[in-house]
Each structure stands twice: as structure tokens, then as C-alpha cells.
Coordinates of N, CA and C in Angstrom, one line a residue:
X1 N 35.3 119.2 115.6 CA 35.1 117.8 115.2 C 34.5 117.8 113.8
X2 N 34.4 118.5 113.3 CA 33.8 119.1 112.0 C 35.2 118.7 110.8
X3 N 34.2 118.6 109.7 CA 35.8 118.9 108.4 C 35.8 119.7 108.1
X4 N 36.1 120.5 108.8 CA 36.5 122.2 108.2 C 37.4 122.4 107.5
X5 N 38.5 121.9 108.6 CA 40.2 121.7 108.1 C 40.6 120.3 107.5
X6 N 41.7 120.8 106.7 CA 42.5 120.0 105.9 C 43.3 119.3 106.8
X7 N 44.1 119.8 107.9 CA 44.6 119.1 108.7 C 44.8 119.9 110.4
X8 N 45.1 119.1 111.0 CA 44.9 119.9 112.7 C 46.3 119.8 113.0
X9 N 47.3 119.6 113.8 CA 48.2 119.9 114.7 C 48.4 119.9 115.3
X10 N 48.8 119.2 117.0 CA 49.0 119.6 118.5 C 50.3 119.8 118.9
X11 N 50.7 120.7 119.7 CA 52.2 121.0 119.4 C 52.0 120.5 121.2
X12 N 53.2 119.7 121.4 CA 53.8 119.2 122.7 C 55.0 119.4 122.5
X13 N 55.6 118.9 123.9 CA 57.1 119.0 124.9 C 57.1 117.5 125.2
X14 N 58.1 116.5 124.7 CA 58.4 115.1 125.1 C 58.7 115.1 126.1
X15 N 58.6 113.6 127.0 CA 59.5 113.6 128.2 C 60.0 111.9 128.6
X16 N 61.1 111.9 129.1 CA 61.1 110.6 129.6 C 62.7 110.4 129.3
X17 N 63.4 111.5 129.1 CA 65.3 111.6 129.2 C 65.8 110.9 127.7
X18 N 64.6 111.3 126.8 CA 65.3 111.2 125.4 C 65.7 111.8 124.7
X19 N 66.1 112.2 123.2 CA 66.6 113.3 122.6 C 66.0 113.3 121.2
X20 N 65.5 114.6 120.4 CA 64.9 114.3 119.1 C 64.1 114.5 119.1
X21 N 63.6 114.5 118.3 CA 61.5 115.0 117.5 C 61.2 113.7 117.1
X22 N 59.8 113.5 117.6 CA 58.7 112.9 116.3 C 57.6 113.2 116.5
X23 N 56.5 112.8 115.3 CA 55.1 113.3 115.3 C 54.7 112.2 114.7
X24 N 53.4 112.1 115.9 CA 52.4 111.4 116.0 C 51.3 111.3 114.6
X25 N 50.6 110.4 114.0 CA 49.3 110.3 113.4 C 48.7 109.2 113.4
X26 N 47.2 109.6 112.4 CA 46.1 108.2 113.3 C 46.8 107.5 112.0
X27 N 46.3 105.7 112.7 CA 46.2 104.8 111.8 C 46.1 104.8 110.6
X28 N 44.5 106.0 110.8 CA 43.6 106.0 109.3 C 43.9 106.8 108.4
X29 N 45.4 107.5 108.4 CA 46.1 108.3 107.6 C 47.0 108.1 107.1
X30 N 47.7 107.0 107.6 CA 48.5 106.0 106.3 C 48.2 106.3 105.2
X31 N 49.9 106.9 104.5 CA 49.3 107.0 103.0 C 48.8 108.2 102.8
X32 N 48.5 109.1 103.5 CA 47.4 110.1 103.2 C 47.9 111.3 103.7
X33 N 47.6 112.6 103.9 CA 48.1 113.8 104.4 C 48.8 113.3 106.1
X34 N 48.1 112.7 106.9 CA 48.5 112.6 108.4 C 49.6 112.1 108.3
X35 N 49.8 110.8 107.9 CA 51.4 110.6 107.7 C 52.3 111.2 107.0
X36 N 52.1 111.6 105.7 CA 53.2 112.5 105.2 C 53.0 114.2 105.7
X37 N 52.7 114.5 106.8 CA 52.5 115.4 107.6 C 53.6 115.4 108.8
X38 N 53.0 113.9 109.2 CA 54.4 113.6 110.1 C 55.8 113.8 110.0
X39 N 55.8 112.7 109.0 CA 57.2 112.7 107.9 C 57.7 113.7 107.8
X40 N 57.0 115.1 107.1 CA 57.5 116.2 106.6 C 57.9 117.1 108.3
X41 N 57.6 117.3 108.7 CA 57.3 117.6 109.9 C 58.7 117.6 111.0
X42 N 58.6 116.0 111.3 CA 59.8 115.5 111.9 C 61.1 115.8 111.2
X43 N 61.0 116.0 110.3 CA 62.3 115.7 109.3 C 63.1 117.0 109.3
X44 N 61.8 118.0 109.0 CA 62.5 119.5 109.2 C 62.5 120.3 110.9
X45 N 61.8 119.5 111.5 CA 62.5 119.9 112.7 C 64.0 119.4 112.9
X46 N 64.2 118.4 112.7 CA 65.3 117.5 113.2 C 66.6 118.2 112.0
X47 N 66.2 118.9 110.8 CA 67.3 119.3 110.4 C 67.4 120.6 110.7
X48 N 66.6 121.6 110.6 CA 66.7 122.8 111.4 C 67.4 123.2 112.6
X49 N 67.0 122.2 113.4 CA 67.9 122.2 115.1 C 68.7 121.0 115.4
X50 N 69.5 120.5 114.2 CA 70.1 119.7 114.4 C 69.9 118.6 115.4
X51 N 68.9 118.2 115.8 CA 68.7 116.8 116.7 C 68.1 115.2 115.8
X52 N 68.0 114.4 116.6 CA 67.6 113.5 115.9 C 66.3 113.1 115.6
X53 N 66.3 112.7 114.3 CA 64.8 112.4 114.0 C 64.3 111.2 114.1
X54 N 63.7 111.1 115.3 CA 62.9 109.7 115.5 C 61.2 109.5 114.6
X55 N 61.1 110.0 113.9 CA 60.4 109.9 112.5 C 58.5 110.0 113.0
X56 N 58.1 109.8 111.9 CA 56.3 109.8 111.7 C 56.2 108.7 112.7
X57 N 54.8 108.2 113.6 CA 54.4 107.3 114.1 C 53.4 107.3 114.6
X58 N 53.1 105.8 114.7 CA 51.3 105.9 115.5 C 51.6 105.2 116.7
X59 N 50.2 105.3 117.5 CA 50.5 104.3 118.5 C 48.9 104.1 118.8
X60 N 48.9 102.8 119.6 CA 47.2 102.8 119.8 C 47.2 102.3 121.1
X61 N 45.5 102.1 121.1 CA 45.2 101.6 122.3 C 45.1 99.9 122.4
X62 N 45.2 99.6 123.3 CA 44.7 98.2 123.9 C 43.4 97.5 122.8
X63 N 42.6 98.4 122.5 CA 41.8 98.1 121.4 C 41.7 98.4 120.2
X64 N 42.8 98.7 120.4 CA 42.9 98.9 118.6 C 43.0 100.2 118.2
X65 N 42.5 101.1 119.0 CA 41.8 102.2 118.4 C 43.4 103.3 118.7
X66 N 43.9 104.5 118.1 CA 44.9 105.5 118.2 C 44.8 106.2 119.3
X67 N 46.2 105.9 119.9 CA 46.1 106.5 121.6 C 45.6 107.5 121.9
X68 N 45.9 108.5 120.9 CA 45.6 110.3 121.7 C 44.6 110.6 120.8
X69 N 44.1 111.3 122.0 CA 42.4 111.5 121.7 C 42.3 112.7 120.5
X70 N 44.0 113.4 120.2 CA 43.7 114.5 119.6 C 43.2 114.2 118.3
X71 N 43.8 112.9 117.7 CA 44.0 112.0 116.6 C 42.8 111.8 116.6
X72 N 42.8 110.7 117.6 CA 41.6 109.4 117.4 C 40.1 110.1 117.1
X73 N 40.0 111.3 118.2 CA 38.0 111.9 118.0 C 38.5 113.5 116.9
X74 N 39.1 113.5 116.0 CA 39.0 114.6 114.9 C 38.9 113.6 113.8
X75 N 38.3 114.5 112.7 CA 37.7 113.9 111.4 C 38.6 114.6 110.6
X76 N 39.4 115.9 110.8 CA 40.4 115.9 109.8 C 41.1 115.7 109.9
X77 N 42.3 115.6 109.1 CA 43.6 114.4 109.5 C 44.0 115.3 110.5
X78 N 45.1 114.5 111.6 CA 45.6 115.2 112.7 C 47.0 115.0 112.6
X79 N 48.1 115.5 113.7 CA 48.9 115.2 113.9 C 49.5 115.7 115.2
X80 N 50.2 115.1 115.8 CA 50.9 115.6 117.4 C 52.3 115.9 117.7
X81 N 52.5 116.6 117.3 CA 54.2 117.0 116.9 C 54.9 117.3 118.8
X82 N 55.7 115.9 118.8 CA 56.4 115.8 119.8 C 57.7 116.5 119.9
X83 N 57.9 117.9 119.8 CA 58.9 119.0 119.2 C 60.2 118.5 119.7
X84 N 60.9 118.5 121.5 CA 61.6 117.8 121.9 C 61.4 117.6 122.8
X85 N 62.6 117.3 123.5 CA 62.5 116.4 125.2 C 62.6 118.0 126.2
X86 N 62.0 117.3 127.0 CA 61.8 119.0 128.4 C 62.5 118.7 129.1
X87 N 63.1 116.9 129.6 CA 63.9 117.0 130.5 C 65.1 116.6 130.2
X88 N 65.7 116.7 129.0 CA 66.9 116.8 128.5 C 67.7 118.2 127.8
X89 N 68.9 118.1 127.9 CA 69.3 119.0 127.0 C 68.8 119.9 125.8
X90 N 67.3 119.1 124.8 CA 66.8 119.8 124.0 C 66.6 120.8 124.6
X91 N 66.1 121.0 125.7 CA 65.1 122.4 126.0 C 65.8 123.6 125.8
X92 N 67.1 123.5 126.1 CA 67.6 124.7 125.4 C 67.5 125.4 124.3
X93 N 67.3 124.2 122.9 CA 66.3 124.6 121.5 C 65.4 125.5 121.9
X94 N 64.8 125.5 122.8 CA 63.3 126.1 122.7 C 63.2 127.2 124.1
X95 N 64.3 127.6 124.5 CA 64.0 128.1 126.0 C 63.9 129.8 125.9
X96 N 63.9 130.1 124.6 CA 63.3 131.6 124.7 C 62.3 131.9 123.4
X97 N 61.3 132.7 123.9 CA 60.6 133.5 122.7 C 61.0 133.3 121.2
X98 N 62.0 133.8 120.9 CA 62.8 133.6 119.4 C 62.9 131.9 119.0
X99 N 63.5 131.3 119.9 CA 64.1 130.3 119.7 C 62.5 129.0 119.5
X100 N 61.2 129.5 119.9 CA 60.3 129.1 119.9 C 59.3 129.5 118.7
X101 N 59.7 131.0 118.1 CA 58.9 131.3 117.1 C 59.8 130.5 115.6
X102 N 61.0 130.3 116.0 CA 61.8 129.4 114.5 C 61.3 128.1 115.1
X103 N 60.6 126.9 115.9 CA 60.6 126.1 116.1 C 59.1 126.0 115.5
X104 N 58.1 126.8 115.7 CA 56.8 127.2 115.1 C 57.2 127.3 113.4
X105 N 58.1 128.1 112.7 CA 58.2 128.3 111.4 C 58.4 127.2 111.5
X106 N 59.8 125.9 112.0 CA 60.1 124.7 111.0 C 58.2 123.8 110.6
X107 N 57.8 123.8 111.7 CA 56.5 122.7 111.7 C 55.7 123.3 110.4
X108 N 55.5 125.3 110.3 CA 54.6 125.5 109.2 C 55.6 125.6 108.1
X109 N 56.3 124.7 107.8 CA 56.9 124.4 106.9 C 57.5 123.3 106.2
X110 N 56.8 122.2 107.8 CA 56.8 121.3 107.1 C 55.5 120.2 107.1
X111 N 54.5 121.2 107.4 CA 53.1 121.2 106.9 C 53.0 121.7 105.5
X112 N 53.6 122.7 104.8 CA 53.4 123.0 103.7 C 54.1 122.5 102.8
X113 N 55.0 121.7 103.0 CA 55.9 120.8 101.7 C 54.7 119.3 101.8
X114 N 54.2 119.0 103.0 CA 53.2 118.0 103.0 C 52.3 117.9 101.9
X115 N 51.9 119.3 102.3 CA 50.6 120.2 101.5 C 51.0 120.5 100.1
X116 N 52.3 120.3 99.6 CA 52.6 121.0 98.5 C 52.3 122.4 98.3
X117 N 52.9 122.9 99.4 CA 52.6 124.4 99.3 C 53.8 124.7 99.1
X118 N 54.2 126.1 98.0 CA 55.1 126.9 98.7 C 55.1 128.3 99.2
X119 N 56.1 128.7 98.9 CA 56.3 129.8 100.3 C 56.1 131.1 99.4
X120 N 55.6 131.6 100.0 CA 55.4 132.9 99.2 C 56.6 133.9 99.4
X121 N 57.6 133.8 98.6 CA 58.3 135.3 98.4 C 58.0 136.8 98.8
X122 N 58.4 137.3 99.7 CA 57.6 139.0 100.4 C 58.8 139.7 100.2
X123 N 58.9 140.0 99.4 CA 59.6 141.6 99.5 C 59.5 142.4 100.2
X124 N 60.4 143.0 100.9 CA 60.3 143.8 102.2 C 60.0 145.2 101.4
X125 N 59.2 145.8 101.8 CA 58.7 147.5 101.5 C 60.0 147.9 101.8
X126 N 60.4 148.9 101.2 CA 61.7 150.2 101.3 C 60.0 151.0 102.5
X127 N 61.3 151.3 103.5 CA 60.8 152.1 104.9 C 61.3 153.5 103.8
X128 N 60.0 154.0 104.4 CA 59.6 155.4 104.0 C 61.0 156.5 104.2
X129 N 61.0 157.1 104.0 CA 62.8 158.0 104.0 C 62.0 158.8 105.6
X130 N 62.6 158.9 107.0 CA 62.5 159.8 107.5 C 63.3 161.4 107.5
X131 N 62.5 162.1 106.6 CA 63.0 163.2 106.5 C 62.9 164.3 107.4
X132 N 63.9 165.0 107.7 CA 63.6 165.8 108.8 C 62.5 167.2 108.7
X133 N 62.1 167.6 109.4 CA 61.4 168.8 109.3 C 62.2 170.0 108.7
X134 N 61.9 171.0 108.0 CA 62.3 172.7 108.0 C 63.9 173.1 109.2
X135 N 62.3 172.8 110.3 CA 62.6 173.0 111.9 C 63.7 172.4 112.2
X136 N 63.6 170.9 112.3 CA 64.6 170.2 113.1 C 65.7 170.4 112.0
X137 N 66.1 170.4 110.7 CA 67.1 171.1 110.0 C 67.6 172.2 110.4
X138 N 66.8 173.4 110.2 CA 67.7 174.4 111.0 C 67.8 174.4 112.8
X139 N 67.5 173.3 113.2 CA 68.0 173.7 114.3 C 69.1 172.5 114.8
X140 N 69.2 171.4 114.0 CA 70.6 170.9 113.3 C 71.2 171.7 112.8
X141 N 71.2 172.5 112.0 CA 72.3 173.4 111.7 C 72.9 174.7 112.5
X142 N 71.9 174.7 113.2 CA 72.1 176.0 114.3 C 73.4 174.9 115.6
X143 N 72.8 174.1 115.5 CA 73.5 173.2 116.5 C 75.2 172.8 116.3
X144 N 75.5 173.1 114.8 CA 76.7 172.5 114.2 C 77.5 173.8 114.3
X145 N 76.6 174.7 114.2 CA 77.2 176.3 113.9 C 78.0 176.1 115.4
X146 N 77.0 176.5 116.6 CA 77.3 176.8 117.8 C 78.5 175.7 118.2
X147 N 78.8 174.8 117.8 CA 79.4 174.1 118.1 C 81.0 173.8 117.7
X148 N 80.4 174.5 116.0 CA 81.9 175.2 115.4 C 82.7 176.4 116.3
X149 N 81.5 177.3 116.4 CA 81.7 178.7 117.3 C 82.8 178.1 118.7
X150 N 81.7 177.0 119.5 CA 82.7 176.3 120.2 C 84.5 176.3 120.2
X151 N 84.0 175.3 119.4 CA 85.7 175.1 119.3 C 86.5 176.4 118.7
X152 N 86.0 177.1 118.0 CA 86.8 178.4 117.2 C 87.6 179.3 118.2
X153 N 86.4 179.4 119.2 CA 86.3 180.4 121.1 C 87.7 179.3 121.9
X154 N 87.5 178.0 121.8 CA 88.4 177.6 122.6 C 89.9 177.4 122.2
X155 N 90.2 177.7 120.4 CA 91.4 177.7 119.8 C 91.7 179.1 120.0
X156 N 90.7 179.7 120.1 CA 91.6 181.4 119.5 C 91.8 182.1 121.7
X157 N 91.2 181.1 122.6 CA 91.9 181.6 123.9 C 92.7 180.8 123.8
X158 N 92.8 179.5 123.3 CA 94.8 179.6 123.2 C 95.9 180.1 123.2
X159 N 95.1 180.3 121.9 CA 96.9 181.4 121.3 C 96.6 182.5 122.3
X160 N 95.7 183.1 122.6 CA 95.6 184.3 123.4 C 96.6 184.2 124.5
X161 N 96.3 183.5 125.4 CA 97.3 182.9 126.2 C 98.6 182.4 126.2
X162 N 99.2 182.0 124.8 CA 100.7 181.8 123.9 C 100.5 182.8 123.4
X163 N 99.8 183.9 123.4 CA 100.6 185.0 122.9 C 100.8 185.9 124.0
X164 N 100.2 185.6 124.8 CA 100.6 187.1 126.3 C 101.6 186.4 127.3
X165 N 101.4 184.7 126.7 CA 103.1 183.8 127.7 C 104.0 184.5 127.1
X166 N 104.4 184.9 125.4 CA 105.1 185.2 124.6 C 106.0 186.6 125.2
X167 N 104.6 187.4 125.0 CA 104.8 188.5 125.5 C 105.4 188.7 126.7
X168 N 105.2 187.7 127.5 CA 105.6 188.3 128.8 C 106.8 188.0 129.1
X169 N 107.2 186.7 128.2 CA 108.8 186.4 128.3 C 109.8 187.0 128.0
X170 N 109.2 187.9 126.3 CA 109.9 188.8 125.8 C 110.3 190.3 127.0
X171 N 109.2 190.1 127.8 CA 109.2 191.5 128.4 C 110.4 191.1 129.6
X172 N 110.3 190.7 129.9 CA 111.5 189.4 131.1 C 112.7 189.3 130.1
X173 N 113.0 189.1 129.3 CA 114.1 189.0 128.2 C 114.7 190.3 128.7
X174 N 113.5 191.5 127.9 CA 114.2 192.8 127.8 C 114.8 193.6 128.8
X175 N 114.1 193.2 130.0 CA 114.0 193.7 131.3 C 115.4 193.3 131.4
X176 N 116.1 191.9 131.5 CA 117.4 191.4 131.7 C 118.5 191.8 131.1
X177 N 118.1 192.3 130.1 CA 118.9 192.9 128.9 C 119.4 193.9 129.4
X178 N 118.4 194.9 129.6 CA 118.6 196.0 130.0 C 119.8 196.2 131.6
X179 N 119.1 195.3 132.5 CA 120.4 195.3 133.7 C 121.2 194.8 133.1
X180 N 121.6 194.0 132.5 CA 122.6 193.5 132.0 C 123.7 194.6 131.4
X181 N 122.8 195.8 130.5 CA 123.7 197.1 129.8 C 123.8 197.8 130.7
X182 N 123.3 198.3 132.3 CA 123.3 199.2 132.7 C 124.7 198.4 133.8
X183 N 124.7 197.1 134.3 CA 125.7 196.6 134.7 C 126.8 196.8 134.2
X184 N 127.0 196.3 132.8 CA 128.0 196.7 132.4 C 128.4 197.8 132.1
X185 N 127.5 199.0 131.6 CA 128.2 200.3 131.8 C 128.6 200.8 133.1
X186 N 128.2 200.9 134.3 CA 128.7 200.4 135.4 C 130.0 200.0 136.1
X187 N 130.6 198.8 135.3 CA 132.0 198.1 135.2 C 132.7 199.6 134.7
X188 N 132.4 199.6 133.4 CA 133.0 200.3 132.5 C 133.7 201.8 133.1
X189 N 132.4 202.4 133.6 CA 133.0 203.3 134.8 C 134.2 203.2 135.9
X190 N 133.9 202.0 136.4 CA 134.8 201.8 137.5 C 136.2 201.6 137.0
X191 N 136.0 200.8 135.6 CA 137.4 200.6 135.3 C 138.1 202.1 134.6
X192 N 137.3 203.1 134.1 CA 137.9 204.4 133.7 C 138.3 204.9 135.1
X193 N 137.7 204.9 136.0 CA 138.2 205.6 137.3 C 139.2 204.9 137.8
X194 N 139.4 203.5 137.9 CA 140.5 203.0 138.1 C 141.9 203.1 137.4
X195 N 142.0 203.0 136.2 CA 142.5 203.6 135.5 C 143.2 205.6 135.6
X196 N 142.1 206.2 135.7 CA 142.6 207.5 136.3 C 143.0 207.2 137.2
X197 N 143.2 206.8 138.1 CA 143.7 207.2 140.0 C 145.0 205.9 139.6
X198 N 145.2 205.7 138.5 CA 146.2 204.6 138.8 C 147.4 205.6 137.9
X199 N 147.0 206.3 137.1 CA 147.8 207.6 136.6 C 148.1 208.7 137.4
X200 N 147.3 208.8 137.9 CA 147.4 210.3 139.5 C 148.1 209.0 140.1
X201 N 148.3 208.5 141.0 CA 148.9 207.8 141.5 C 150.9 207.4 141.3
X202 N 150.9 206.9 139.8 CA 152.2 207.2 138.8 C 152.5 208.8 138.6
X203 N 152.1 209.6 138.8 CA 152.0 211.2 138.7 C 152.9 211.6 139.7
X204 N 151.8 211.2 141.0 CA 152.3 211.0 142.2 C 153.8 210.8 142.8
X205 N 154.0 209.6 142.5 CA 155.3 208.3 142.7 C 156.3 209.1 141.8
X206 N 156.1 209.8 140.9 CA 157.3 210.0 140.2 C 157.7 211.7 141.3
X207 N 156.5 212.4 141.4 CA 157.0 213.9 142.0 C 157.7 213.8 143.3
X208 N 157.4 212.7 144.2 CA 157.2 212.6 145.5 C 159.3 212.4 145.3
X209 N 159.3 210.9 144.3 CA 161.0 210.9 143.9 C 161.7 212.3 143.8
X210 N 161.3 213.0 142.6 CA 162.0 214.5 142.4 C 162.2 215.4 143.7
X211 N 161.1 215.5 144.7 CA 160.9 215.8 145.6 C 162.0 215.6 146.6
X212 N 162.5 214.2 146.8 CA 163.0 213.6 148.0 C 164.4 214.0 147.2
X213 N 164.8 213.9 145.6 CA 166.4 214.3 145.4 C 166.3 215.3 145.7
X214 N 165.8 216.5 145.7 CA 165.5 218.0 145.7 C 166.1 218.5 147.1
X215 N 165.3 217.7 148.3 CA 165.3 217.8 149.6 C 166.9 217.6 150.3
X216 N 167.3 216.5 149.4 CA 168.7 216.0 149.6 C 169.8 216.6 149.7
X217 N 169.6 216.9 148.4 CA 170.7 217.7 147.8 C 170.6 219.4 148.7
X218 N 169.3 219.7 148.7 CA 169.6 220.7 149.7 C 169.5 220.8 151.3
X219 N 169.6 219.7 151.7 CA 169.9 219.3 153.1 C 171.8 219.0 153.1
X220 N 172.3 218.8 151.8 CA 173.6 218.7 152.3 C 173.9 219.7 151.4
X221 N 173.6 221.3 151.0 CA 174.5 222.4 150.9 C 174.9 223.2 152.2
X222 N 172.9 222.8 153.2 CA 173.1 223.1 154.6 C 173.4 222.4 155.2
X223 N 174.4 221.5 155.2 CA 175.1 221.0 156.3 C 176.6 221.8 155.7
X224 N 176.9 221.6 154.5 CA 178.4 222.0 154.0 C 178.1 223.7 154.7
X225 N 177.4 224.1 154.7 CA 177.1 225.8 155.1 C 177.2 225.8 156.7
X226 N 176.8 224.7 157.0 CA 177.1 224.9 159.1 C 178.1 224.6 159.1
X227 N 179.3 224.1 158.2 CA 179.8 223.4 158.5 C 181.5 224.6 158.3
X228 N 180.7 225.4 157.0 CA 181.7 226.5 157.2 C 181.7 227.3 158.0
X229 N 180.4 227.6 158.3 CA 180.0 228.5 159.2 C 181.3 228.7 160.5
X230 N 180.6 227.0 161.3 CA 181.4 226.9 162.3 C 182.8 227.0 162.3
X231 N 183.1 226.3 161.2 CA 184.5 226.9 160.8 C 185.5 228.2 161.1
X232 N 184.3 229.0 160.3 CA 184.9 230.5 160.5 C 184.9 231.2 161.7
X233 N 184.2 230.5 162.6 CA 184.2 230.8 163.7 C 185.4 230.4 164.5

């Protein structure tokens, strides 16, 4: 209740199925930081989150005096920022952590255009370089190595394997080859032996002829010979 401060603040949740911001101040601030507190206030909530701005206002009692006590018993200006409605659709504006710390930035921001303040420029620090250790370098590099080694071991039993398929088809090739020359020399045989026995055979067929005129001709000098025989008898 002191003048400490330049100005106070009560941050509320509206209710009653309406939509929008406004902020409350006393009477005795007309004109003075409390209303253009309000003003600044409502205006940048309502552009920030896109709702409507139902603007700076006061309200009193029956006797005259400013409804909310926040206002009415403080000596530095006040104000009661009615952020939005709780039982409407706004609350979604405001229903997480984040969405409640940008609802906090619009108000100190538009306290400080009130105030004629502005905003201080921060440059963000450059984050320090995380450089690795000695250690964890070489054992990143040990890690790349082994990993090359990897793959090197799993290309070279490839071919190992396309080279002993290779081999083994070549060896299956040769192997076929080879029956294949021994078959045919084989043939080659049978047809030279066929060949001979088909000449012995013509050899044959021709003697067996000579033979049978031979037989003939001397089967009928011995008949002409019994034939004298009997005769002379």
C-alpha cells in the first residue's frame, strides 16, 4: 500500500460467455499512467492473439468509490487486466505453459509502451564451440576405422564366395567336357570297329561266292565221272 511502484497489475481470467480482453483502472487515473496502462495493455493483447478488444475501463461502486479493491485501496496506479474469457473459446489462447508465458510478454509490453519504455535489444551469446576431447576424437576415429574394416571384411567375403561359385562351375564345366571327349572317343571306336567287321564281312560274302562256284563246278565233273564210270561198266 506504499508508493514504491510506479504501477501494480492483477492478471485475471474473465467469465460470463464473452470474448476479448480488457483492463480495468481506478477513476483517479484518468489521464494518467492507470488509464493509458489500460489502453496500452488491452490493445496489445487483443492484437497479439487476435481477439477483440473491449478496451481500458472503470467501474465503481454504489458509492462512488472503484469496484475492485485491487484498484480502489493501492496508492500506485493500478490496473486489472481481464486477459480473456475461461468459459469460452479464448481459453485455448492460454491453455498451455508457452501459450501463457507470450500472454505475460504481450501485458509487459504493453506496460512499457505506457511507460515509454523500450525494449532492450539482447544479442544472443555465440554458445561456446563444444569441442571434443583428444580421447573422444580418437575414439571417434577408432570407431570410423572399425567400421570401414566392417564393411571392407563384408565386401571381400563376397567375392570370396563369387569366386569359389566361379570356381566351382568352371570345375563342373570341365568335368562335362571331359565326359563329353571320352564319350565321344568312345563312338569313334565303335564306329572304327563297325567299319572293320563290315569289311571282314564283304571279305567274307565275296569268298563264301567263289567258294560255292568252285563246289559246283566240281560236283558236276563228279557226276559226268559216275556217269562214265557206269557207263563203262
Amino acid at each position: 500500500k506504499d508508493n514504491t511502484y510506479a504501477l501494480l497489475a492483477e492478471i485475471h481470467l474473465n467469465a460470463g460467455g464473452g470474448t476479448g480482453t480488457e483492463v480495468y483502472y481506478s477513476q483517479a487515473s484518468k489521464g494518467a499512467l492507470g488509464q493509458k496502462a489500460a489502453e496500452k495493455i488491452s490493445a496489445q493483447i487483443a492484437s497479439d492473439f487476435s481477439i477483440r478488444n473491449r478496451g481500458a475501463k472503470t467501474r465503481l461502486r454504489s458509492d462512488g468509490r472503484d469496484y475492485f479493491a485491487i484498484i480502489r485501496d493501492t496508492k500506485p496506479h493500478a490496473v486489472l487486466v481481464e486477459t480473456l474469457f475461461i468459459d469460452t473459446n479464448d481459453i485455448y489462447l492460454v491453455d498451455t505453459a508457452m501459450k501463457q508465458c507470450l500472454m505475460g510478454k504481450s501485458i509487459a509490453v504493453g506496460i512499457a509502451n505506457a511507460m515509454g519504455l523500450k525494449a532492450k535489444v539482447v544479442t544472443p551469446s555465440k554458445p561456446a564451440e563444444n569441442k571434443p576431447s583428444e580421447v573422444e576424437t580418437l575414439n571417434n576415429t577408432i570407431k570410423a576405422l572399425n567400421a570401414k574394416i566392417a564393411t571392407l571384411e563384408a565386401d571381400y567375403k563376397v567375392l570370396q564366395e563369387s569366386k569359389a561359385k566361379l570356381i566351382s562351375e568352371n570345375e563342373l564345366i570341365k568335368i562335362r567336357n571331359e565326359e563329353l571327349a571320352d564319350k565321344c572317343d568312345e563312338q569313334q571306336e565303335k564306329i572304327i570297329s563297325l567299319n572293320t567287321q563290315i569289311e571282314e564281312y564283304k571279305k567274307h560274302t565275296c569268298t563264301i561266292s567263289e567258294d560255292k562256284i568252285t563246289v559246283g563246278q566240281a560236283l558236276s565233273v563228279l557226276v559226268k565221272a559216275i556217269k562214265q564210270a557206269f557207263t563203262k561198266e
